[in-house]
XYZ file of C-alpha atoms in Angstrom:
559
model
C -11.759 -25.738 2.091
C -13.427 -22.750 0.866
C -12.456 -19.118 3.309
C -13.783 -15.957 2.978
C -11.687 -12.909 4.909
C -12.217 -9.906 5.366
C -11.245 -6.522 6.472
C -13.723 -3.716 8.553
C -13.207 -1.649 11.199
C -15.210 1.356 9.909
C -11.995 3.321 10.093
C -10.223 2.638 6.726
C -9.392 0.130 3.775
C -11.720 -2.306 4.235
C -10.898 -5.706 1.621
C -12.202 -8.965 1.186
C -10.391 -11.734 -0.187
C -11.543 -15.477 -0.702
C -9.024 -18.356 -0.560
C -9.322 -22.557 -1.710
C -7.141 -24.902 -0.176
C -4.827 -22.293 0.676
C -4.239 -20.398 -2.670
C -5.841 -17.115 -2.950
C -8.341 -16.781 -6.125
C -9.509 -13.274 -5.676
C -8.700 -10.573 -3.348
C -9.929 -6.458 -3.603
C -10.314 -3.477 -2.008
C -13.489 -1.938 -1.057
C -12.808 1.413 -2.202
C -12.120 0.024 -5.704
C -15.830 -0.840 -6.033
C -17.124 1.911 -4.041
C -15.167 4.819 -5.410
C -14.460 5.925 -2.128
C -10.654 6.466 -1.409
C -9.930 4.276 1.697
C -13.153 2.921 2.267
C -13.738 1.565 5.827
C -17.354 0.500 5.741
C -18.688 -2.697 5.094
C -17.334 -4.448 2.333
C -19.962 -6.004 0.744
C -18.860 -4.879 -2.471
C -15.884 -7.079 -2.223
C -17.453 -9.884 -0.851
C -20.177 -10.742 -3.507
C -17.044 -9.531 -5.921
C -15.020 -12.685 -4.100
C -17.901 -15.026 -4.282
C -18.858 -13.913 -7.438
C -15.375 -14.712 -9.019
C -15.061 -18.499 -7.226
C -19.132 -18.893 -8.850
C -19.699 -19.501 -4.937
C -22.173 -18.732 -2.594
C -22.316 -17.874 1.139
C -23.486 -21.019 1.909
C -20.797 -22.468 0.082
C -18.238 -20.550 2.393
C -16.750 -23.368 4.889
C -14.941 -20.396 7.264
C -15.701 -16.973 7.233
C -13.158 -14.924 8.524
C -12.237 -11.344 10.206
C -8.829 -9.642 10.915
C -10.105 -8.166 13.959
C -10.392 -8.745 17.794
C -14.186 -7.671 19.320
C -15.385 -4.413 19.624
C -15.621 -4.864 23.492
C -11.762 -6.015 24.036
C -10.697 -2.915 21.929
C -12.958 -0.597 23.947
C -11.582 -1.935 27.335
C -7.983 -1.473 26.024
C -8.641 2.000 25.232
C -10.183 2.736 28.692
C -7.090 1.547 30.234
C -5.125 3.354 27.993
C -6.689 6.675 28.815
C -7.310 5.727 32.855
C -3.287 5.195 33.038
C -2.370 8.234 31.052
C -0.683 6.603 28.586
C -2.938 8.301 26.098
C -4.056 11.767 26.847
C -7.107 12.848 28.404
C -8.355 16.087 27.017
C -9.530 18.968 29.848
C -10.952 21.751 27.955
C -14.392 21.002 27.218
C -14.126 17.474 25.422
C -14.741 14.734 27.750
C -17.822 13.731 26.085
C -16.649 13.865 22.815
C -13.479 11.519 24.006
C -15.464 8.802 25.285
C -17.230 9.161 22.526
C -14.687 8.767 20.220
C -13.492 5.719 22.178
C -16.583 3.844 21.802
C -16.790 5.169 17.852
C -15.514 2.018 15.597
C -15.340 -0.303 18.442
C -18.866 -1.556 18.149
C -18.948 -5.192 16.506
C -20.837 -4.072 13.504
C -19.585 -7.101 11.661
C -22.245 -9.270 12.756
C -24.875 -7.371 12.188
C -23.813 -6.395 8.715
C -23.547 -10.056 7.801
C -26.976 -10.831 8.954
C -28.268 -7.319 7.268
C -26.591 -8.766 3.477
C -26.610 -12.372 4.103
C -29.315 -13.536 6.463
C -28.224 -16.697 8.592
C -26.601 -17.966 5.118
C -23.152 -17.228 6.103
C -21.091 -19.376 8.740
C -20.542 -18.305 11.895
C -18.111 -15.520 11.992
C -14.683 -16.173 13.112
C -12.623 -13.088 14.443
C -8.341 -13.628 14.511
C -5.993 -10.610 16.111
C -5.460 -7.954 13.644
C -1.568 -8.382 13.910
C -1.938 -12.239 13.485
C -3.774 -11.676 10.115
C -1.274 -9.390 9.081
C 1.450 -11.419 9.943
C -0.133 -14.319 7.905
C -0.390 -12.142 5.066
C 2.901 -11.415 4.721
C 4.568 -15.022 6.199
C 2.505 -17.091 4.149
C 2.324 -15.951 0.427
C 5.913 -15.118 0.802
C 7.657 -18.294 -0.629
C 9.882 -18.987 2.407
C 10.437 -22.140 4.060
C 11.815 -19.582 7.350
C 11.137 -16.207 8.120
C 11.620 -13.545 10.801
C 7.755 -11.486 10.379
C 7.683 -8.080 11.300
C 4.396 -6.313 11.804
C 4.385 -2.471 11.684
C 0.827 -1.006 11.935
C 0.133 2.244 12.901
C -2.321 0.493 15.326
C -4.132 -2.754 15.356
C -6.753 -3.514 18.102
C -3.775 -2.486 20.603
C -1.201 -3.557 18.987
C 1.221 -1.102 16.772
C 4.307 -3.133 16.321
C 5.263 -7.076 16.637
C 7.491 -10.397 15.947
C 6.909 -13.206 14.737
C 8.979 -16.443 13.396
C 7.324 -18.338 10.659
C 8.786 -21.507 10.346
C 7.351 -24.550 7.740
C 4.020 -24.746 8.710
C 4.038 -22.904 11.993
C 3.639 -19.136 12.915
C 4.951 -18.254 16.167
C 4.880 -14.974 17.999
C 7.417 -13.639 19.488
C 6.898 -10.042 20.567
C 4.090 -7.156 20.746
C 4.296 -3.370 20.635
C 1.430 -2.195 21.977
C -0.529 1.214 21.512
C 0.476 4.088 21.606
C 4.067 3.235 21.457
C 3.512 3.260 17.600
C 5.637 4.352 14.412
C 2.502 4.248 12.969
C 1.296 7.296 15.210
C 4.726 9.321 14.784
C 4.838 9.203 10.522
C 1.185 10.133 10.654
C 1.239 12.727 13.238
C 3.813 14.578 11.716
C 1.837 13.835 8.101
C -0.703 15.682 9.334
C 1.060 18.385 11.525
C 2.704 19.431 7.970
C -1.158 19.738 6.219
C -1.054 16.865 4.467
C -4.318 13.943 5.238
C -3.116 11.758 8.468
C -2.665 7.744 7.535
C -3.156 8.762 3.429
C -0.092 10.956 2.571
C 2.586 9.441 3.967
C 4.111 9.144 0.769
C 3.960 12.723 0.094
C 6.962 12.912 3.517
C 8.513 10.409 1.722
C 8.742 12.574 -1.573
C 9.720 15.709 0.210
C 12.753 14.122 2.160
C 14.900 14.254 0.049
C 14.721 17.826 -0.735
C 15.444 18.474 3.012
C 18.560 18.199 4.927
C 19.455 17.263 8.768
C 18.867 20.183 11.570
C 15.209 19.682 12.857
C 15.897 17.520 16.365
C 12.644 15.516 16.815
C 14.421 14.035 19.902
C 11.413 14.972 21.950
C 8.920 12.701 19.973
C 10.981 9.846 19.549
C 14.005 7.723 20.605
C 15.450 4.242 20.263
C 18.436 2.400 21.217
C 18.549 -1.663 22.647
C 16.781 -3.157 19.343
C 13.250 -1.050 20.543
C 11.925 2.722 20.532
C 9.923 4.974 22.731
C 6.934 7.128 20.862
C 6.144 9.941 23.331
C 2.212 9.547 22.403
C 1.330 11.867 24.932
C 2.706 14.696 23.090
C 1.926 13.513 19.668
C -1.714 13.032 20.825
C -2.245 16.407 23.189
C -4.876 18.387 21.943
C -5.817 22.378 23.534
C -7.901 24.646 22.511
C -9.127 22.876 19.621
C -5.728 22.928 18.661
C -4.622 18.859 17.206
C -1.221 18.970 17.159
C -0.820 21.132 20.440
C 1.844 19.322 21.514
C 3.611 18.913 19.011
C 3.025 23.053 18.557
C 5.087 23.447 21.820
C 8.211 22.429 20.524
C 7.719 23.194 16.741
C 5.311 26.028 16.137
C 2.060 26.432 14.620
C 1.204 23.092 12.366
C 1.802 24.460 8.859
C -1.528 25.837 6.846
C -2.774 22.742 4.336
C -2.933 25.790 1.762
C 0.811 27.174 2.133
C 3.421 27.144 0.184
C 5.815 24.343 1.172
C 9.312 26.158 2.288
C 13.104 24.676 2.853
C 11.873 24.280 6.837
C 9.225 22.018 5.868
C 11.238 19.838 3.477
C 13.641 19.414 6.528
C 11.251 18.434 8.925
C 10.103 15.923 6.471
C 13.611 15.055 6.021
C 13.955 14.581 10.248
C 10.517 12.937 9.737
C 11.424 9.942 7.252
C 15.358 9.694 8.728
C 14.089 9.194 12.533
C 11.338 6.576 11.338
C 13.927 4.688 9.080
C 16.338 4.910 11.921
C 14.091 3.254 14.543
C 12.832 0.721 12.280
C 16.005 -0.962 11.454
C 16.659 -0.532 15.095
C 13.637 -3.003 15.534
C 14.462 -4.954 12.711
C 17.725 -5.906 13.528
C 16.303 -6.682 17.457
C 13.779 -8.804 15.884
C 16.214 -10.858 13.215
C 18.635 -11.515 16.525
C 15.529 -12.970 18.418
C 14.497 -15.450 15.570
C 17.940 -16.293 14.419
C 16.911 -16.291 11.051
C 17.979 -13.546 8.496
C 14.827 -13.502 5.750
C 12.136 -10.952 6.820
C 8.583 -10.256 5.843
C 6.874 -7.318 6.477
C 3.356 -6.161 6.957
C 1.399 -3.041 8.739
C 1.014 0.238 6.612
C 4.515 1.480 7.901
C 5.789 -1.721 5.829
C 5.010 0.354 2.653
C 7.824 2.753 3.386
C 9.717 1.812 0.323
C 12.386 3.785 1.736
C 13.354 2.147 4.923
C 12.959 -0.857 3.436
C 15.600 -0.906 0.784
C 17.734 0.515 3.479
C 17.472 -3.122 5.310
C 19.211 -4.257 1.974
C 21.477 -1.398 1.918
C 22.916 -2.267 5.546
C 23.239 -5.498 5.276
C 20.933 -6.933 8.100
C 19.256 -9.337 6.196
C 19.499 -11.993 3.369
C 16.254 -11.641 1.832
C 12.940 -9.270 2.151
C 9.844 -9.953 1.412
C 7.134 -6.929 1.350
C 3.340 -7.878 1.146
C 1.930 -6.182 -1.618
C -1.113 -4.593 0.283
C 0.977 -4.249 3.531
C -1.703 -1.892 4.998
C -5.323 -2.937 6.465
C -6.547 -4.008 2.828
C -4.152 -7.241 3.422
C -5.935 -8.128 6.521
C -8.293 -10.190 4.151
C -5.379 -12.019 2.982
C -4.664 -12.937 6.289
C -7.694 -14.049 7.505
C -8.798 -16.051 4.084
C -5.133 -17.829 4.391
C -5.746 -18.403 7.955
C -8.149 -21.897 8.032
C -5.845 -23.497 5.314
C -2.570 -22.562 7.122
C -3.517 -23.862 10.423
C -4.335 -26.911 9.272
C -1.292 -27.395 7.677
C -2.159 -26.346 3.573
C 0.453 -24.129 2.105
C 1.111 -22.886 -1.263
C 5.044 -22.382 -0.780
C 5.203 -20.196 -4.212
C 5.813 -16.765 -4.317
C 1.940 -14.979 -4.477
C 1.272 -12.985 -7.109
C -0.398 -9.773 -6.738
C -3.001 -9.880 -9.695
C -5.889 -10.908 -8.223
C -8.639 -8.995 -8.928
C -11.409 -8.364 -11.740
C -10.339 -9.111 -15.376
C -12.309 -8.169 -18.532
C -12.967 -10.263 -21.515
C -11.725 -8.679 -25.356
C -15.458 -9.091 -26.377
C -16.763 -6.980 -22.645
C -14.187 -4.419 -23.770
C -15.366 -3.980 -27.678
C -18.964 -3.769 -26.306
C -18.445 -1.390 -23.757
C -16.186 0.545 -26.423
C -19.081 0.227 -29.131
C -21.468 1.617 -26.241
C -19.705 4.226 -25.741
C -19.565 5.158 -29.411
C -15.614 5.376 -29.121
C -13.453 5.533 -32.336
C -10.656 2.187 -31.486
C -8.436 0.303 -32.917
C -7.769 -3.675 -32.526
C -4.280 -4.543 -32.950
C -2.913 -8.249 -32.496
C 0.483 -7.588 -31.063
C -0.724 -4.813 -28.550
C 3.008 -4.914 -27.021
C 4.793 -3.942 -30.049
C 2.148 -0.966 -31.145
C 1.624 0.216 -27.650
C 5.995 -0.063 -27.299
C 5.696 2.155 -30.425
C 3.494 4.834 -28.860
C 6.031 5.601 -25.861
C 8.976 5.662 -28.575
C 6.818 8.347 -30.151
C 6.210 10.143 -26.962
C 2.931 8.844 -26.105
C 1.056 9.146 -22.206
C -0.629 5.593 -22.467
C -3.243 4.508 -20.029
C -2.480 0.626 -19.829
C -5.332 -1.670 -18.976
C -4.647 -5.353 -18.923
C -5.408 -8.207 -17.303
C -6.668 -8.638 -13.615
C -6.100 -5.911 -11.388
C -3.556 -5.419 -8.807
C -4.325 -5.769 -5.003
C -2.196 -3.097 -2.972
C -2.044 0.488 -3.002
C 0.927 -0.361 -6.531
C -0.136 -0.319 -10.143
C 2.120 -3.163 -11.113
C 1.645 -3.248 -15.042
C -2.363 -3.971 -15.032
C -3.750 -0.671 -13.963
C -0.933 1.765 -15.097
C -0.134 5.247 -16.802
C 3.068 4.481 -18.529
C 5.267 6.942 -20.398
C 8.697 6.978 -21.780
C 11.112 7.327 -18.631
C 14.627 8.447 -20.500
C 12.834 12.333 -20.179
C 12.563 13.960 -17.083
C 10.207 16.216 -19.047
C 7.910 13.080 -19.243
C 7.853 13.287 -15.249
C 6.297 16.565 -15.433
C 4.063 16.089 -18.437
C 2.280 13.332 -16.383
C 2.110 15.429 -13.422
C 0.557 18.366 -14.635
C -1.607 16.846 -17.603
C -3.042 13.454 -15.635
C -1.910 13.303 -11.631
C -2.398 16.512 -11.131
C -0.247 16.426 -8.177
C 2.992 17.733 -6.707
C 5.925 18.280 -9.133
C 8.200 17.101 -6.137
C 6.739 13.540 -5.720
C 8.573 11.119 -7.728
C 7.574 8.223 -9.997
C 8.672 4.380 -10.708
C 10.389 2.581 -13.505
C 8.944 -0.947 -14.318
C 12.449 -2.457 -15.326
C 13.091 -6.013 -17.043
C 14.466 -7.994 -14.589
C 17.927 -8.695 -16.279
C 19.236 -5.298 -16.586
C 18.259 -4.152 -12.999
C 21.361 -5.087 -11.290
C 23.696 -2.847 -14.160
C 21.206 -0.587 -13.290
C 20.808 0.126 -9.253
C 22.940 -0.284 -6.064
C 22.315 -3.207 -3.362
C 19.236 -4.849 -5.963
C 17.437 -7.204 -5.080
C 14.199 -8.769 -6.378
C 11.027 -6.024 -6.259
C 8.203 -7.331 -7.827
C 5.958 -4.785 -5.796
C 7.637 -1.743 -6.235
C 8.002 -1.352 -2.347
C 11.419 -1.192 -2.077
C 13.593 1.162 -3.406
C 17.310 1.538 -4.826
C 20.582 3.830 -5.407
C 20.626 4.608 -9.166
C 24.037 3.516 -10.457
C 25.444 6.118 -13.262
C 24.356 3.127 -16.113
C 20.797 4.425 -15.160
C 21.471 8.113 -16.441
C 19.980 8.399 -19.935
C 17.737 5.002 -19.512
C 15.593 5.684 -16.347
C 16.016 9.497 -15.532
C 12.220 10.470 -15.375
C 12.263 8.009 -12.533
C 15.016 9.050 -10.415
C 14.276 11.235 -7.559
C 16.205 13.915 -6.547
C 18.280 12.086 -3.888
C 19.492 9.458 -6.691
C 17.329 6.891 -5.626
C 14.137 4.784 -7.609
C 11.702 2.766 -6.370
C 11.659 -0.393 -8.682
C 9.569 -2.936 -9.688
C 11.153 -5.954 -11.451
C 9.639 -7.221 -13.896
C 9.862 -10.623 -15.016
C 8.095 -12.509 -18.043
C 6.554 -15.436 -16.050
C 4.896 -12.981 -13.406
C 3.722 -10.490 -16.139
C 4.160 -12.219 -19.595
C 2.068 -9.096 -21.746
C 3.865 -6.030 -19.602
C 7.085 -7.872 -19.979
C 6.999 -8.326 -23.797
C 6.264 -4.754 -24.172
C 8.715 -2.982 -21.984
C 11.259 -5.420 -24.168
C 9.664 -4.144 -27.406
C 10.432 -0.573 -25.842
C 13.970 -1.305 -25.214
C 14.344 -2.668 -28.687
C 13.152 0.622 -29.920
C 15.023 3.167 -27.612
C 17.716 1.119 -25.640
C 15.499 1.961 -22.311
C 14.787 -1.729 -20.630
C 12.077 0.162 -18.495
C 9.071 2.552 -18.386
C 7.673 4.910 -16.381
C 4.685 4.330 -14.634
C 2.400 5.032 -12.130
C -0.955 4.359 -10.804
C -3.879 4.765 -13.600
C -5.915 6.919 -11.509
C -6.665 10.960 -11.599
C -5.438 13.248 -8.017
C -7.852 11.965 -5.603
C -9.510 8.993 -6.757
C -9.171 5.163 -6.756
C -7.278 3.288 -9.336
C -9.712 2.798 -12.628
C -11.167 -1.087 -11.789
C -13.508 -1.448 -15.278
C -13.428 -0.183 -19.069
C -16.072 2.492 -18.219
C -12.882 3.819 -15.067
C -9.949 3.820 -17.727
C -12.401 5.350 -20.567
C -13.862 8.354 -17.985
C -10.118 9.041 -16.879
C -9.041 8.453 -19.905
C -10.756 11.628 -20.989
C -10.328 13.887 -17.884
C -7.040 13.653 -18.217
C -3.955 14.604 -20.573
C -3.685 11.136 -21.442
C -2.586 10.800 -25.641
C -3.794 7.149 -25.395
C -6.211 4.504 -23.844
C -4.359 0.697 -24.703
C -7.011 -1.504 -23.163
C -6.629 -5.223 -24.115
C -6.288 -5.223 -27.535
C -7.889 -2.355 -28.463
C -6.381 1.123 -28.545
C -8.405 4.814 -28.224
C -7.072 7.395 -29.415
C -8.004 10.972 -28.661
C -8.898 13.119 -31.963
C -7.289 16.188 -33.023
């Protein structure tokens, strides 16, 4: 059985991913093909990239699958929404552009797209609820025989948060949040209330936290209590005067100017912002483990990827094991849907997935592009041990290898790396490649045996989504990648998931005594993770980057 699912709602992260007999050969993101961050149009991109990879063609697709309800369910449910009050209705001169906006995205476009690429050589389309798919993506690839499945989404067709118990072969829901009552709504409202981009810098609140302390009461917004919480949408979602965050204005002030400096009142609203958030989802957590009796959890939705709250699970004890989907936002919706036909008819792969799973380059596809390019490289035969050498001596190293990651997390593919026993190293990648905030912090890739002398409460973290209480046996080793509060946000690696990225961080600690680097995402401020040669050679040189190790080949810039 051959599926094809995807991910489009012309709003953001649109994927595709392609599945046989219920293992996943190829999954991507759109905007890692389009170059355009978050890209919620069509992904045809990604699907000829799928088919491509499988040497299949439409025709050859047996189920062809979307994470979505129809356009006209999702435009009734926001009617009722607004005709009951539960979202607001704005009176100063924007009716028109409301309904507008309602009927915006909720067209089924789908169909018509598929016809436009693919002509009537595609199966019929199949459409499976949006928190369904992301359930499955985060149930099934998780390696557990019994799971309790949360599901928190900023908002699916209606839904924002669920439960589900995954069980063996079965899926079974349990509970639904629906819209507007949505975590989802209150991170990103108050994302954007502080002039940072709604639904894309999250993290950034994350970062800031810790720098904050208690003493902002967002009490109004938000409460919980009895394993649920209450989102007061209508003041998160009251507009005036042209005004967006109007009502949250009335109890906090003007929304802060994208362009000002950030002050000790912001970092403490972000503080309020994260604390609240974590607070109500282990709230939920905890109701949902008690309703499935069964204490292993996997998470999807984009509130999933708060790293934060979900080491805290660990931390408090309310669970035995957590498993995070890699691509917890809407790019794992074409997990979902391309594990979907297999699942249901009972075909599961019960290993752990791993996330490398998109496009890989041959050695001889890298020399020629390199050659093209008229590019000055070296080819070295034990790239670990040379490019282990280059941190030692200090190096920035852009690290391409392998296939690409799928998820938001370079994961040792598609990675800057540097030497993480500096904090100076923190800042040299910040101001000579990110380009970003000095307060955001950065990850250690860690060899899997020396993580638990290392951090508090550990616990396997293959995706760098969870994160950990540095013990004092990290001071000296990992200090570029502690943040400010003491914590890190880990990945483990291990040789069988990451054989090349495991032999050289061990190469490294051979060389300095640090079992871990720093890295982060091998992409400039702004733009998508580098997906070919020609994306790690452009960065490469737009950046502050002292090397380019790319297979086996390493570039060198020249004095």
């Amino acid at each position: 059985m051959l599926s094809l699912g995807f991910n489009f709602s012309t709003q953001h992260d649109s994927s595709a991913a392609i599945a046989r007999e219920g293992i996943v050969e190829f999954a991507i993101a759109e905007e890692r093909l389009s170059k355009k961050k978050h890209d919620g149009g069509f992904p045809i991109l990604g699907l000829k990239a799928a088919l491509s990879h499988t040497g299949a063609k439409m025709a050859d697709v047996d189920q062809l699958i979307l994470g979505w309800q129809t356009g006209g369910q999702m435009m009734r449910h926001d009617l009722a929404d607004t005709l009951t009050r539960r979202t607001p209705f704005p009176l100063s001169g924007l009716p028109g552009n409301y309904l507008r906006r309602i009927v915006r995205n909720r067209v089924d476009l789908a169909e018509r797209q598929l016809d436009r690429y693919f002509g009537t050589k595609h199966p019929k389309l199949r459409r499976i609820d949006h928190h369904y798919a992301h359930a499955l993506s985060a149930y099934v690839p998780s390696g557990m025989d019994e799971a309790t499945v949360v599901v928190l989404d900023g908002r699916g067709a209606w839904e924002a948060s669920s439960i589900w118990h995954g069980k063996g072969n079965k899926l079974e829901h349990v509970e639904t949040v629906n819209w507007p009552n949505s975590l989802g709504l209150f991170y990103a409202t108050f994302t954007g209330y502080l002039g940072f981009e709604k639904y894309q810098d999250e993290w950034k609140i994350m970062g800031l936290a810790p720098y904050g302390k208690p003493g902002v009461d967002l009490s109004p917004f938000i409460s919980f209590g009895d394993g649920g919480y209450k989102v007061r949408a209508d003041l998160l979602l009251t507009q005036s005067n042209g005004r967006e965050y109007a009502g949250v204005e009335r109890y906090l002030g003007p929304a802060r100017d994208p362009n000002a400096e950030l002050n000790q009142q912001d970092m403490d609203l972000a503080w309020a912002i994260q604390d609240m958030c974590e607070r109500a989802e282990c709230e939920f957590v905890e109701q949902a483990i008690k309703r499935t009796g069964c204490r292993n959890l996997c998470i999807a939705g984009g509130v999933g990827l708060n790293s934060k709250a979900n080491g805290l699970f660990l931390q408090k004890g309310i669970l035995d094991q957590i498993f995070v989907q890699p691509a917890a936002g809407d790019d794992g919706i074409a997990l979902g849907a391309a594990l979907a036909p297999s699942f249901e008819a009972g075909i599961r792969d019960t290993r752990m997935m791993s996330p490398y799973l998109g496009p890989s380059f041959t050695r001889d596809q890298v020399r020629a592009d390199l050659l093209k390019f008229k590019l000055p490289f070296e080819e070295v035969d034990d790239i670990a041990q040379a490019t282990a050498q280059l941190l030692a001596e200090g190096a920035l190293v852009g690290w391409f290898q392998g296939r690409e990651e799928f998820g938001p997390r370079a994961l040792g593919c598609r990675s800057i790396i540097a030497d993480p026993r500096f904090t100076e190293n923190r800042d040299r990648v910040n101001n000579a490649v990110k380009f970003r905030e000095e307060w955001r912090p950065f990850a250690p890739s860690v060899l899997e045996e020396d993580c638990e002398a290392l951090f508090e409460n550990y616990h396997d973290s293959p995706y760098m989504i969870l994160t950990f209480q540095a013990k004092p046996a990290a001071r000296g080793k990992i200090d570029a990648a502690i943040h400010v509060d003491n914590s890190a946000r880990v990945q483990t690696v291990r040789r069988n998931r990451n054989p090349l990225y495991y032999d050289m961080i061990a190469a490294f600690k051979k060389l300095t005594g640090a079992p871990a680097v720093l890295n982060t995402s091998f992409n400039l401020k702004g733009e998508v993770i580098v997906n070919t040669p020609f994306d790690a050679v452009r960065t490469f040189f737009t950046s502050g980057l002292d090397a380019l190790v790319i297979e086996n080949f390493i570039v060198r810039k020249q004095a």
